[in-house]
PDB file of N, CA and C in Angstrom:
ATOM      1  N   UNK A 424     -40.564 174.414 125.328  1.00 37.00           N
ATOM      2  CA  UNK A 424     -41.836 175.506 125.932  1.00 37.00           C
ATOM      3  C   UNK A 424     -42.712 176.035 125.183  1.00 37.00           C
ATOM      4  N   UNK A 425     -43.791 176.173 125.398  1.00 48.00           N
ATOM      5  CA  UNK A 425     -44.782 176.729 125.031  1.00 48.00           C
ATOM      6  C   UNK A 425     -45.499 177.283 124.605  1.00 48.00           C
ATOM      7  N   UNK A 426     -46.544 177.835 123.988  1.00 64.00           N
ATOM      8  CA  UNK A 426     -47.138 178.571 123.125  1.00 64.00           C
ATOM      9  C   UNK A 426     -48.495 178.746 122.977  1.00 64.00           C
ATOM     10  N   UNK A 427     -49.159 179.883 123.499  1.00 81.00           N
ATOM     11  CA  UNK A 427     -51.000 180.097 122.926  1.00 81.00           C
ATOM     12  C   UNK A 427     -50.774 179.930 121.254  1.00 81.00           C
ATOM     13  N   UNK A 428     -50.094 180.509 120.683  1.00 91.00           N
ATOM     14  CA  UNK A 428     -50.485 180.955 119.123  1.00 91.00           C
ATOM     15  C   UNK A 428     -51.029 180.194 118.224  1.00 91.00           C
ATOM     16  N   UNK A 429     -51.429 180.182 117.629  1.00 96.00           N
ATOM     17  CA  UNK A 429     -51.939 178.770 117.084  1.00 96.00           C
ATOM     18  C   UNK A 429     -52.370 179.326 115.520  1.00 96.00           C
ATOM     19  N   UNK A 430     -51.689 177.929 114.527  1.00 97.00           N
ATOM     20  CA  UNK A 430     -51.677 178.133 112.692  1.00 97.00           C
ATOM     21  C   UNK A 430     -53.034 177.095 112.590  1.00 97.00           C
ATOM     22  N   UNK A 431     -53.838 178.001 112.297  1.00 97.00           N
ATOM     23  CA  UNK A 431     -55.239 177.387 111.166  1.00 97.00           C
ATOM     24  C   UNK A 431     -54.431 177.399 110.159  1.00 97.00           C
ATOM     25  N   UNK A 432     -54.801 176.579 109.237  1.00 98.00           N
ATOM     26  CA  UNK A 432     -54.678 175.989 107.561  1.00 98.00           C
ATOM     27  C   UNK A 432     -55.498 175.283 107.132  1.00 98.00           C
ATOM     28  N   UNK A 433     -56.134 175.714 105.801  1.00 98.00           N
ATOM     29  CA  UNK A 433     -56.616 175.033 105.297  1.00 98.00           C
ATOM     30  C   UNK A 433     -56.879 174.588 103.864  1.00 98.00           C
ATOM     31  N   UNK A 434     -57.004 173.307 102.979  1.00 98.00           N
ATOM     32  CA  UNK A 434     -55.774 173.315 102.353  1.00 98.00           C
ATOM     33  C   UNK A 434     -57.208 172.582 101.529  1.00 98.00           C
ATOM     34  N   UNK A 435     -57.211 173.160 100.221  1.00 98.00           N
ATOM     35  CA  UNK A 435     -58.751 172.885  99.362  1.00 98.00           C
ATOM     36  C   UNK A 435     -58.436 173.177  97.940  1.00 98.00           C
ATOM     37  N   UNK A 436     -60.112 172.652  96.764  1.00 98.00           N
ATOM     38  CA  UNK A 436     -60.190 172.401  95.494  1.00 98.00           C
ATOM     39  C   UNK A 436     -60.778 173.253  95.678  1.00 98.00           C
ATOM     40  N   UNK A 437     -61.767 173.562  94.982  1.00 98.00           N
ATOM     41  CA  UNK A 437     -62.299 174.448  94.082  1.00 98.00           C
ATOM     42  C   UNK A 437     -63.456 174.079  92.533  1.00 98.00           C
ATOM     43  N   UNK A 438     -64.410 173.816  92.964  1.00 98.00           N
ATOM     44  CA  UNK A 438     -65.142 173.620  91.739  1.00 98.00           C
ATOM     45  C   UNK A 438     -65.179 174.397  90.496  1.00 98.00           C
ATOM     46  N   UNK A 439     -64.097 175.135  90.499  1.00 97.00           N
ATOM     47  CA  UNK A 439     -63.870 175.913  89.154  1.00 97.00           C
ATOM     48  C   UNK A 439     -63.383 175.383  88.179  1.00 97.00           C
ATOM     49  N   UNK A 440     -63.122 175.952  87.407  1.00 96.00           N
ATOM     50  CA  UNK A 440     -61.912 175.420  86.199  1.00 96.00           C
ATOM     51  C   UNK A 440     -61.446 175.528  86.796  1.00 96.00           C
ATOM     52  N   UNK A 441     -59.492 175.095  86.483  1.00 95.00           N
ATOM     53  CA  UNK A 441     -58.456 176.138  86.608  1.00 95.00           C
ATOM     54  C   UNK A 441     -57.489 177.125  85.682  1.00 95.00           C
ATOM     55  N   UNK A 442     -57.760 177.991  86.807  1.00 96.00           N
ATOM     56  CA  UNK A 442     -57.303 178.949  85.563  1.00 96.00           C
ATOM     57  C   UNK A 442     -58.275 179.438  85.795  1.00 96.00           C
ATOM     58  N   UNK A 443     -59.260 179.855  85.933  1.00 97.00           N
ATOM     59  CA  UNK A 443     -60.534 180.565  85.473  1.00 97.00           C
ATOM     60  C   UNK A 443     -60.241 181.880  86.763  1.00 97.00           C
ATOM     61  N   UNK A 444     -61.112 182.703  85.706  1.00 98.00           N
ATOM     62  CA  UNK A 444     -61.483 183.601  86.226  1.00 98.00           C
ATOM     63  C   UNK A 444     -62.152 183.758  87.627  1.00 98.00           C
ATOM     64  N   UNK A 445     -63.092 182.148  87.922  1.00 98.00           N
ATOM     65  CA  UNK A 445     -64.115 182.341  88.886  1.00 98.00           C
ATOM     66  C   UNK A 445     -62.773 181.946  90.149  1.00 98.00           C
ATOM     67  N   UNK A 446     -62.290 180.661  89.748  1.00 98.00           N
ATOM     68  CA  UNK A 446     -61.356 180.820  90.491  1.00 98.00           C
ATOM     69  C   UNK A 446     -60.388 181.745  91.240  1.00 98.00           C
ATOM     70  N   UNK A 447     -59.450 182.601  90.413  1.00 98.00           N
ATOM     71  CA  UNK A 447     -59.000 184.084  90.745  1.00 98.00           C
ATOM     72  C   UNK A 447     -60.051 184.205  91.804  1.00 98.00           C
ATOM     73  N   UNK A 448     -61.450 184.601  91.548  1.00 98.00           N
ATOM     74  CA  UNK A 448     -61.935 185.691  92.621  1.00 98.00           C
ATOM     75  C   UNK A 448     -62.025 185.136  93.519  1.00 98.00           C
ATOM     76  N   UNK A 449     -62.716 184.464  93.882  1.00 98.00           N
ATOM     77  CA  UNK A 449     -62.857 182.571  95.011  1.00 98.00           C
ATOM     78  C   UNK A 449     -61.693 182.911  95.525  1.00 98.00           C
ATOM     79  N   UNK A 450     -60.146 183.170  95.680  1.00 98.00           N
ATOM     80  CA  UNK A 450     -58.925 183.070  95.835  1.00 98.00           C
ATOM     81  C   UNK A 450     -58.854 184.499  96.164  1.00 98.00           C
ATOM     82  N   UNK A 451     -59.063 186.104  95.775  1.00 98.00           N
ATOM     83  CA  UNK A 451     -58.510 187.666  96.439  1.00 98.00           C
ATOM     84  C   UNK A 451     -60.087 187.617  96.744  1.00 98.00           C
ATOM     85  N   UNK A 452     -61.234 186.590  96.892  1.00 98.00           N
ATOM     86  CA  UNK A 452     -62.148 187.484  97.986  1.00 98.00           C
ATOM     87  C   UNK A 452     -61.734 186.916  98.840  1.00 98.00           C
ATOM     88  N   UNK A 453     -61.408 185.260  99.090  1.00 98.00           N
ATOM     89  CA  UNK A 453     -60.971 185.282 100.325  1.00 98.00           C
ATOM     90  C   UNK A 453     -60.200 185.987 100.622  1.00 98.00           C
ATOM     91  N   UNK A 454     -59.011 186.162 100.658  1.00 98.00           N
ATOM     92  CA  UNK A 454     -58.155 187.274 101.104  1.00 98.00           C
ATOM     93  C   UNK A 454     -58.657 188.716 101.901  1.00 98.00           C
ATOM     94  N   UNK A 455     -59.510 189.112 101.023  1.00 98.00           N
ATOM     95  CA  UNK A 455     -59.976 190.232 101.266  1.00 98.00           C
ATOM     96  C   UNK A 455     -60.969 190.178 102.281  1.00 98.00           C
ATOM     97  N   UNK A 456     -62.092 189.183 102.092  1.00 97.00           N
ATOM     98  CA  UNK A 456     -62.801 188.579 103.364  1.00 97.00           C
ATOM     99  C   UNK A 456     -62.301 188.309 104.921  1.00 97.00           C
ATOM    100  N   UNK A 457     -61.334 187.171 104.930  1.00 98.00           N
ATOM    101  CA  UNK A 457     -60.142 187.198 105.591  1.00 98.00           C
ATOM    102  C   UNK A 457     -59.104 187.468 106.410  1.00 98.00           C
ATOM    103  N   UNK A 458     -58.523 187.984 105.695  1.00 98.00           N
ATOM    104  CA  UNK A 458     -56.560 189.007 106.410  1.00 98.00           C
ATOM    105  C   UNK A 458     -58.119 190.087 107.205  1.00 98.00           C
ATOM    106  N   UNK A 459     -59.226 190.196 107.150  1.00 97.00           N
ATOM    107  CA  UNK A 459     -58.587 191.471 107.626  1.00 97.00           C
ATOM    108  C   UNK A 459     -59.842 191.746 108.852  1.00 97.00           C
ATOM    109  N   UNK A 460     -60.083 190.482 109.726  1.00 98.00           N
ATOM    110  CA  UNK A 460     -60.400 190.187 110.429  1.00 98.00           C
ATOM    111  C   UNK A 460     -59.501 190.083 111.388  1.00 98.00           C
ATOM    112  N   UNK A 461     -59.522 191.381 112.325  1.00 97.00           N
ATOM    113  CA  UNK A 461     -59.282 192.123 113.663  1.00 97.00           C
ATOM    114  C   UNK A 461     -58.508 191.043 113.946  1.00 97.00           C
ATOM    115  N   UNK A 462     -58.438 189.946 114.219  1.00 98.00           N
ATOM    116  CA  UNK A 462     -57.610 189.093 115.266  1.00 98.00           C
ATOM    117  C   UNK A 462     -56.745 187.652 114.464  1.00 98.00           C
ATOM    118  N   UNK A 463     -56.499 188.210 112.767  1.00 98.00           N
ATOM    119  CA  UNK A 463     -55.863 187.376 112.122  1.00 98.00           C
ATOM    120  C   UNK A 463     -54.417 187.855 111.912  1.00 98.00           C
ATOM    121  N   UNK A 464     -53.699 186.610 112.086  1.00 98.00           N
ATOM    122  CA  UNK A 464     -52.473 187.453 111.648  1.00 98.00           C
ATOM    123  C   UNK A 464     -51.763 186.743 110.598  1.00 98.00           C
ATOM    124  N   UNK A 465     -50.554 187.553 109.876  1.00 98.00           N
ATOM    125  CA  UNK A 465     -49.595 187.031 109.064  1.00 98.00           C
ATOM    126  C   UNK A 465     -51.009 185.959 107.406  1.00 98.00           C
ATOM    127  N   UNK A 466     -52.115 186.233 107.435  1.00 98.00           N
ATOM    128  CA  UNK A 466     -52.334 185.317 106.084  1.00 98.00           C
ATOM    129  C   UNK A 466     -52.371 185.478 104.340  1.00 98.00           C
ATOM    130  N   UNK A 467     -51.898 183.749 104.290  1.00 98.00           N
ATOM    131  CA  UNK A 467     -51.735 184.087 103.411  1.00 98.00           C
ATOM    132  C   UNK A 467     -52.782 183.173 102.292  1.00 98.00           C
ATOM    133  N   UNK A 468     -52.699 183.149 101.225  1.00 98.00           N
ATOM    134  CA  UNK A 468     -52.872 182.494 100.110  1.00 98.00           C
ATOM    135  C   UNK A 468     -52.106 181.260  99.099  1.00 98.00           C
ATOM    136  N   UNK A 469     -52.240 180.444  99.232  1.00 98.00           N
ATOM    137  CA  UNK A 469     -51.078 179.018  98.765  1.00 98.00           C
ATOM    138  C   UNK A 469     -51.752 178.811  97.653  1.00 98.00           C
ATOM    139  N   UNK A 470     -50.819 178.028  96.551  1.00 97.00           N
ATOM    140  CA  UNK A 470     -50.846 177.167  95.743  1.00 97.00           C
ATOM    141  C   UNK A 470     -49.945 175.799  96.308  1.00 97.00           C
ATOM    142  N   UNK A 471     -50.860 174.535  96.388  1.00 96.00           N
ATOM    143  CA  UNK A 471     -50.235 173.204  96.600  1.00 96.00           C
ATOM    144  C   UNK A 471     -49.681 172.898  95.344  1.00 96.00           C
ATOM    145  N   UNK A 472     -48.461 171.979  95.243  1.00 96.00           N
ATOM    146  CA  UNK A 472     -47.928 171.677  94.516  1.00 96.00           C
ATOM    147  C   UNK A 472     -47.503 170.528  95.025  1.00 96.00           C
ATOM    148  N   UNK A 473     -47.669 169.547  95.951  1.00 95.00           N
ATOM    149  CA  UNK A 473     -47.227 167.940  95.606  1.00 95.00           C
ATOM    150  C   UNK A 473     -48.561 167.578  95.403  1.00 95.00           C
ATOM    151  N   UNK A 474     -47.190 166.128  94.742  1.00 94.00           N
ATOM    152  CA  UNK A 474     -48.247 165.128  93.657  1.00 94.00           C
ATOM    153  C   UNK A 474     -48.943 164.516  94.422  1.00 94.00           C
ATOM    154  N   UNK A 475     -48.675 164.741  96.011  1.00 96.00           N
ATOM    155  CA  UNK A 475     -48.878 163.565  96.507  1.00 96.00           C
ATOM    156  C   UNK A 475     -50.830 163.630  97.196  1.00 96.00           C
ATOM    157  N   UNK A 476     -51.344 164.506  96.497  1.00 95.00           N
ATOM    158  CA  UNK A 476     -52.620 164.250  97.000  1.00 95.00           C
ATOM    159  C   UNK A 476     -53.546 165.683  95.890  1.00 95.00           C
ATOM    160  N   UNK A 477     -54.561 165.900  96.141  1.00 95.00           N
ATOM    161  CA  UNK A 477     -55.501 166.135  95.252  1.00 95.00           C
ATOM    162  C   UNK A 477     -55.813 167.331  95.801  1.00 95.00           C
ATOM    163  N   UNK A 478     -55.487 168.240  96.296  1.00 98.00           N
ATOM    164  CA  UNK A 478     -55.787 169.463  97.000  1.00 98.00           C
ATOM    165  C   UNK A 478     -55.006 170.887  95.455  1.00 98.00           C
ATOM    166  N   UNK A 479     -55.571 171.949  95.521  1.00 98.00           N
ATOM    167  CA  UNK A 479     -55.357 173.068  94.833  1.00 98.00           C
ATOM    168  C   UNK A 479     -54.325 173.889  95.943  1.00 98.00           C
ATOM    169  N   UNK A 480     -55.317 174.653  96.387  1.00 98.00           N
ATOM    170  CA  UNK A 480     -54.726 175.849  97.247  1.00 98.00           C
ATOM    171  C   UNK A 480     -55.195 175.557  99.372  1.00 98.00           C
ATOM    172  N   UNK A 481     -54.543 176.425  99.436  1.00 98.00           N
ATOM    173  CA  UNK A 481     -54.501 176.673 100.546  1.00 98.00           C
ATOM    174  C   UNK A 481     -54.358 178.177 100.831  1.00 98.00           C
ATOM    175  N   UNK A 482     -55.335 177.827 102.583  1.00 98.00           N
ATOM    176  CA  UNK A 482     -55.352 179.330 103.514  1.00 98.00           C
ATOM    177  C   UNK A 482     -54.679 178.972 104.317  1.00 98.00           C
ATOM    178  N   UNK A 483     -53.871 179.995 104.798  1.00 98.00           N
ATOM    179  CA  UNK A 483     -52.893 179.811 106.759  1.00 98.00           C
ATOM    180  C   UNK A 483     -52.925 180.883 106.905  1.00 98.00           C
ATOM    181  N   UNK A 484     -53.173 181.282 108.445  1.00 98.00           N
ATOM    182  CA  UNK A 484     -53.271 182.695 109.396  1.00 98.00           C
ATOM    183  C   UNK A 484     -52.549 181.796 110.634  1.00 98.00           C
ATOM    184  N   UNK A 485     -52.575 182.741 111.275  1.00 97.00           N
ATOM    185  CA  UNK A 485     -52.125 182.538 113.330  1.00 97.00           C
ATOM    186  C   UNK A 485     -52.486 183.727 113.589  1.00 97.00           C
ATOM    187  N   UNK A 486     -52.865 182.725 115.010  1.00 97.00           N
ATOM    188  CA  UNK A 486     -54.071 183.347 115.626  1.00 97.00           C
ATOM    189  C   UNK A 486     -52.664 183.073 117.285  1.00 97.00           C
ATOM    190  N   UNK A 487     -52.854 184.882 118.094  1.00 96.00           N
ATOM    191  CA  UNK A 487     -51.979 185.369 119.700  1.00 96.00           C
ATOM    192  C   UNK A 487     -52.870 183.770 120.264  1.00 96.00           C
ATOM    193  N   UNK A 488     -53.710 183.355 120.001  1.00 94.00           N
ATOM    194  CA  UNK A 488     -54.183 183.033 120.898  1.00 94.00           C
ATOM    195  C   UNK A 488     -55.472 182.343 120.387  1.00 94.00           C
ATOM    196  N   UNK A 489     -55.825 180.904 121.334  1.00 92.00           N
ATOM    197  CA  UNK A 489     -57.182 179.874 120.792  1.00 92.00           C
ATOM    198  C   UNK A 489     -58.566 181.382 120.939  1.00 92.00           C
ATOM    199  N   UNK A 490     -58.549 182.131 122.283  1.00 94.00           N
ATOM    200  CA  UNK A 490     -59.365 183.007 122.090  1.00 94.00           C
ATOM    201  C   UNK A 490     -59.770 183.874 120.902  1.00 94.00           C
ATOM    202  N   UNK A 491     -58.845 184.078 120.072  1.00 97.00           N
ATOM    203  CA  UNK A 491     -58.918 184.467 119.221  1.00 97.00           C
ATOM    204  C   UNK A 491     -58.694 183.900 118.136  1.00 97.00           C
ATOM    205  N   UNK A 492     -58.630 182.727 118.109  1.00 96.00           N
ATOM    206  CA  UNK A 492     -59.426 182.091 116.481  1.00 96.00           C
ATOM    207  C   UNK A 492     -60.842 181.728 116.905  1.00 96.00           C
ATOM    208  N   UNK A 493     -61.210 181.798 118.039  1.00 96.00           N
ATOM    209  CA  UNK A 493     -62.952 181.590 118.102  1.00 96.00           C
ATOM    210  C   UNK A 493     -63.415 182.456 117.470  1.00 96.00           C
ATOM    211  N   UNK A 494     -63.106 183.935 118.541  1.00 98.00           N
ATOM    212  CA  UNK A 494     -63.430 185.064 117.784  1.00 98.00           C
ATOM    213  C   UNK A 494     -63.390 185.557 115.911  1.00 98.00           C
ATOM    214  N   UNK A 495     -62.497 185.219 115.540  1.00 98.00           N
ATOM    215  CA  UNK A 495     -62.513 184.925 114.283  1.00 98.00           C
ATOM    216  C   UNK A 495     -63.753 183.627 113.273  1.00 98.00           C
ATOM    217  N   UNK A 496     -63.628 182.759 113.875  1.00 97.00           N
ATOM    218  CA  UNK A 496     -64.809 181.106 113.776  1.00 97.00           C
ATOM    219  C   UNK A 496     -65.908 182.398 113.828  1.00 97.00           C
ATOM    220  N   UNK A 497     -66.510 182.917 114.223  1.00 98.00           N
ATOM    221  CA  UNK A 497     -67.857 183.247 115.205  1.00 98.00           C
ATOM    222  C   UNK A 497     -67.646 184.559 114.519  1.00 98.00           C
ATOM    223  N   UNK A 498     -67.001 185.856 113.861  1.00 98.00           N
ATOM    224  CA  UNK A 498     -66.426 186.092 113.255  1.00 98.00           C
ATOM    225  C   UNK A 498     -67.819 187.046 112.223  1.00 98.00           C
ATOM    226  N   UNK A 499     -68.381 187.805 111.857  1.00 98.00           N
ATOM    227  CA  UNK A 499     -69.401 187.433 110.792  1.00 98.00           C
ATOM    228  C   UNK A 499     -68.979 187.812 109.128  1.00 98.00           C
ATOM    229  N   UNK A 500     -67.418 188.202 109.521  1.00 98.00           N
ATOM    230  CA  UNK A 500     -67.143 188.355 107.534  1.00 98.00           C
ATOM    231  C   UNK A 500     -67.139 187.078 107.270  1.00 98.00           C
ATOM    232  N   UNK A 501     -66.129 185.838 108.501  1.00 98.00           N
ATOM    233  CA  UNK A 501     -65.994 184.716 108.183  1.00 98.00           C
ATOM    234  C   UNK A 501     -67.369 183.587 107.811  1.00 98.00           C
ATOM    235  N   UNK A 502     -68.072 183.897 109.169  1.00 98.00           N
ATOM    236  CA  UNK A 502     -69.079 183.606 108.957  1.00 98.00           C
ATOM    237  C   UNK A 502     -69.914 183.455 107.379  1.00 98.00           C
ATOM    238  N   UNK A 503     -70.017 184.788 106.935  1.00 98.00           N
ATOM    239  CA  UNK A 503     -70.540 184.838 105.477  1.00 98.00           C
ATOM    240  C   UNK A 503     -70.102 184.573 104.484  1.00 98.00           C
ATOM    241  N   UNK A 504     -68.734 184.668 104.066  1.00 98.00           N
ATOM    242  CA  UNK A 504     -67.446 183.949 103.165  1.00 98.00           C
ATOM    243  C   UNK A 504     -68.295 182.677 103.410  1.00 98.00           C
ATOM    244  N   UNK A 505     -67.778 181.693 104.638  1.00 98.00           N
ATOM    245  CA  UNK A 505     -68.286 180.101 104.897  1.00 98.00           C
ATOM    246  C   UNK A 505     -69.642 179.843 104.235  1.00 98.00           C
ATOM    247  N   UNK A 506     -70.735 180.223 104.091  1.00 98.00           N
ATOM    248  CA  UNK A 506     -71.752 180.103 103.596  1.00 98.00           C
ATOM    249  C   UNK A 506     -71.862 180.836 102.261  1.00 98.00           C
ATOM    250  N   UNK A 507     -72.020 181.926 102.034  1.00 98.00           N
ATOM    251  CA  UNK A 507     -71.823 181.740 100.652  1.00 98.00           C
ATOM    252  C   UNK A 507     -71.157 182.116 100.081  1.00 98.00           C
ATOM    253  N   UNK A 508     -69.682 181.348  99.623  1.00 98.00           N
ATOM    254  CA  UNK A 508     -69.107 181.001  98.977  1.00 98.00           C
ATOM    255  C   UNK A 508     -68.124 179.787  99.132  1.00 98.00           C
ATOM    256  N   UNK A 509     -67.370 178.972 100.561  1.00 98.00           N
ATOM    257  CA  UNK A 509     -66.507 178.917 100.683  1.00 98.00           C
ATOM    258  C   UNK A 509     -68.449 177.006 100.613  1.00 98.00           C
ATOM    259  N   UNK A 510     -69.654 177.510 100.985  1.00 98.00           N
ATOM    260  CA  UNK A 510     -69.945 176.305 101.043  1.00 98.00           C
ATOM    261  C   UNK A 510     -70.192 176.045  99.520  1.00 98.00           C
ATOM    262  N   UNK A 511     -70.289 176.778  98.860  1.00 98.00           N
ATOM    263  CA  UNK A 511     -71.029 176.657  97.423  1.00 98.00           C
ATOM    264  C   UNK A 511     -70.054 176.670  96.403  1.00 98.00           C
ATOM    265  N   UNK A 512     -68.997 176.830  96.570  1.00 98.00           N
ATOM    266  CA  UNK A 512     -67.397 176.724  95.668  1.00 98.00           C
ATOM    267  C   UNK A 512     -66.583 176.253  95.625  1.00 98.00           C
ATOM    268  N   UNK A 513     -66.436 175.280  97.174  1.00 98.00           N
ATOM    269  CA  UNK A 513     -65.192 174.462  97.450  1.00 98.00           C
ATOM    270  C   UNK A 513     -65.578 172.722  96.782  1.00 98.00           C
ATOM    271  N   UNK A 514     -64.878 172.268  96.142  1.00 98.00           N
ATOM    272  CA  UNK A 514     -65.168 170.789  96.357  1.00 98.00           C
ATOM    273  C   UNK A 514     -64.959 170.108  97.474  1.00 98.00           C
ATOM    274  N   UNK A 515     -63.378 170.351  98.067  1.00 98.00           N
ATOM    275  CA  UNK A 515     -63.116 169.449  99.076  1.00 98.00           C
ATOM    276  C   UNK A 515     -62.104 169.769  99.757  1.00 98.00           C
ATOM    277  N   UNK A 516     -62.001 169.984 100.773  1.00 98.00           N
ATOM    278  CA  UNK A 516     -61.083 170.172 101.616  1.00 98.00           C
ATOM    279  C   UNK A 516     -60.639 169.842 103.103  1.00 98.00           C
ATOM    280  N   UNK A 517     -59.642 170.172 103.626  1.00 97.00           N
ATOM    281  CA  UNK A 517     -59.151 169.016 104.781  1.00 97.00           C
ATOM    282  C   UNK A 517     -58.888 171.116 105.508  1.00 97.00           C
ATOM    283  N   UNK A 518     -59.147 171.223 106.723  1.00 97.00           N
ATOM    284  CA  UNK A 518     -58.380 171.283 108.280  1.00 97.00           C
ATOM    285  C   UNK A 518     -57.541 171.163 108.886  1.00 97.00           C
ATOM    286  N   UNK A 519     -56.624 171.586 109.349  1.00 97.00           N
ATOM    287  CA  UNK A 519     -55.569 171.895 110.582  1.00 97.00           C
ATOM    288  C   UNK A 519     -55.472 172.772 110.984  1.00 97.00           C
ATOM    289  N   UNK A 520     -55.401 172.278 111.990  1.00 96.00           N
ATOM    290  CA  UNK A 520     -55.041 173.709 112.967  1.00 96.00           C
ATOM    291  C   UNK A 520     -54.207 173.275 114.163  1.00 96.00           C
ATOM    292  N   UNK A 521     -52.483 174.227 114.421  1.00 94.00           N
ATOM    293  CA  UNK A 521     -51.482 173.595 115.011  1.00 94.00           C
ATOM    294  C   UNK A 521     -51.251 175.143 115.987  1.00 94.00           C
ATOM    295  N   UNK A 522     -50.886 174.430 117.190  1.00 89.00           N
ATOM    296  CA  UNK A 522     -50.049 175.382 118.244  1.00 89.00           C
ATOM    297  C   UNK A 522     -48.727 174.764 118.655  1.00 89.00           C
ATOM    298  N   UNK A 523     -47.665 175.957 118.487  1.00 76.00           N
ATOM    299  CA  UNK A 523     -46.530 176.606 118.517  1.00 76.00           C
ATOM    300  C   UNK A 523     -46.554 175.197 119.833  1.00 76.00           C
ATOM    301  N   UNK A 524     -45.229 174.912 119.327  1.00 78.00           N
ATOM    302  CA  UNK A 524     -44.051 174.453 120.747  1.00 78.00           C
ATOM    303  C   UNK A 524     -43.256 174.999 120.581  1.00 78.00           C
TER     304      UNK A 524
END
């Protein structure tokens, strides 16, 4: 059985010192900006704990459809966060999009 539901996740590391106020602020500002976009469902801020990679955090969210995901991508809050925070403060990232099957 297939579904149009989409899970968008991005794992990343920040340029900020681990445990710093800047790191905490970025995560909280990301939660505030991205979780309130109307098409976003089940937004989560995650701490990566595996020693198998060099990433530190993750943002994960679900969308009811690919159209809802595309609406998120062009939403002014998302565009603003990417341009003014993400591009300046993220050191490395990996983005993965899944569809539920």
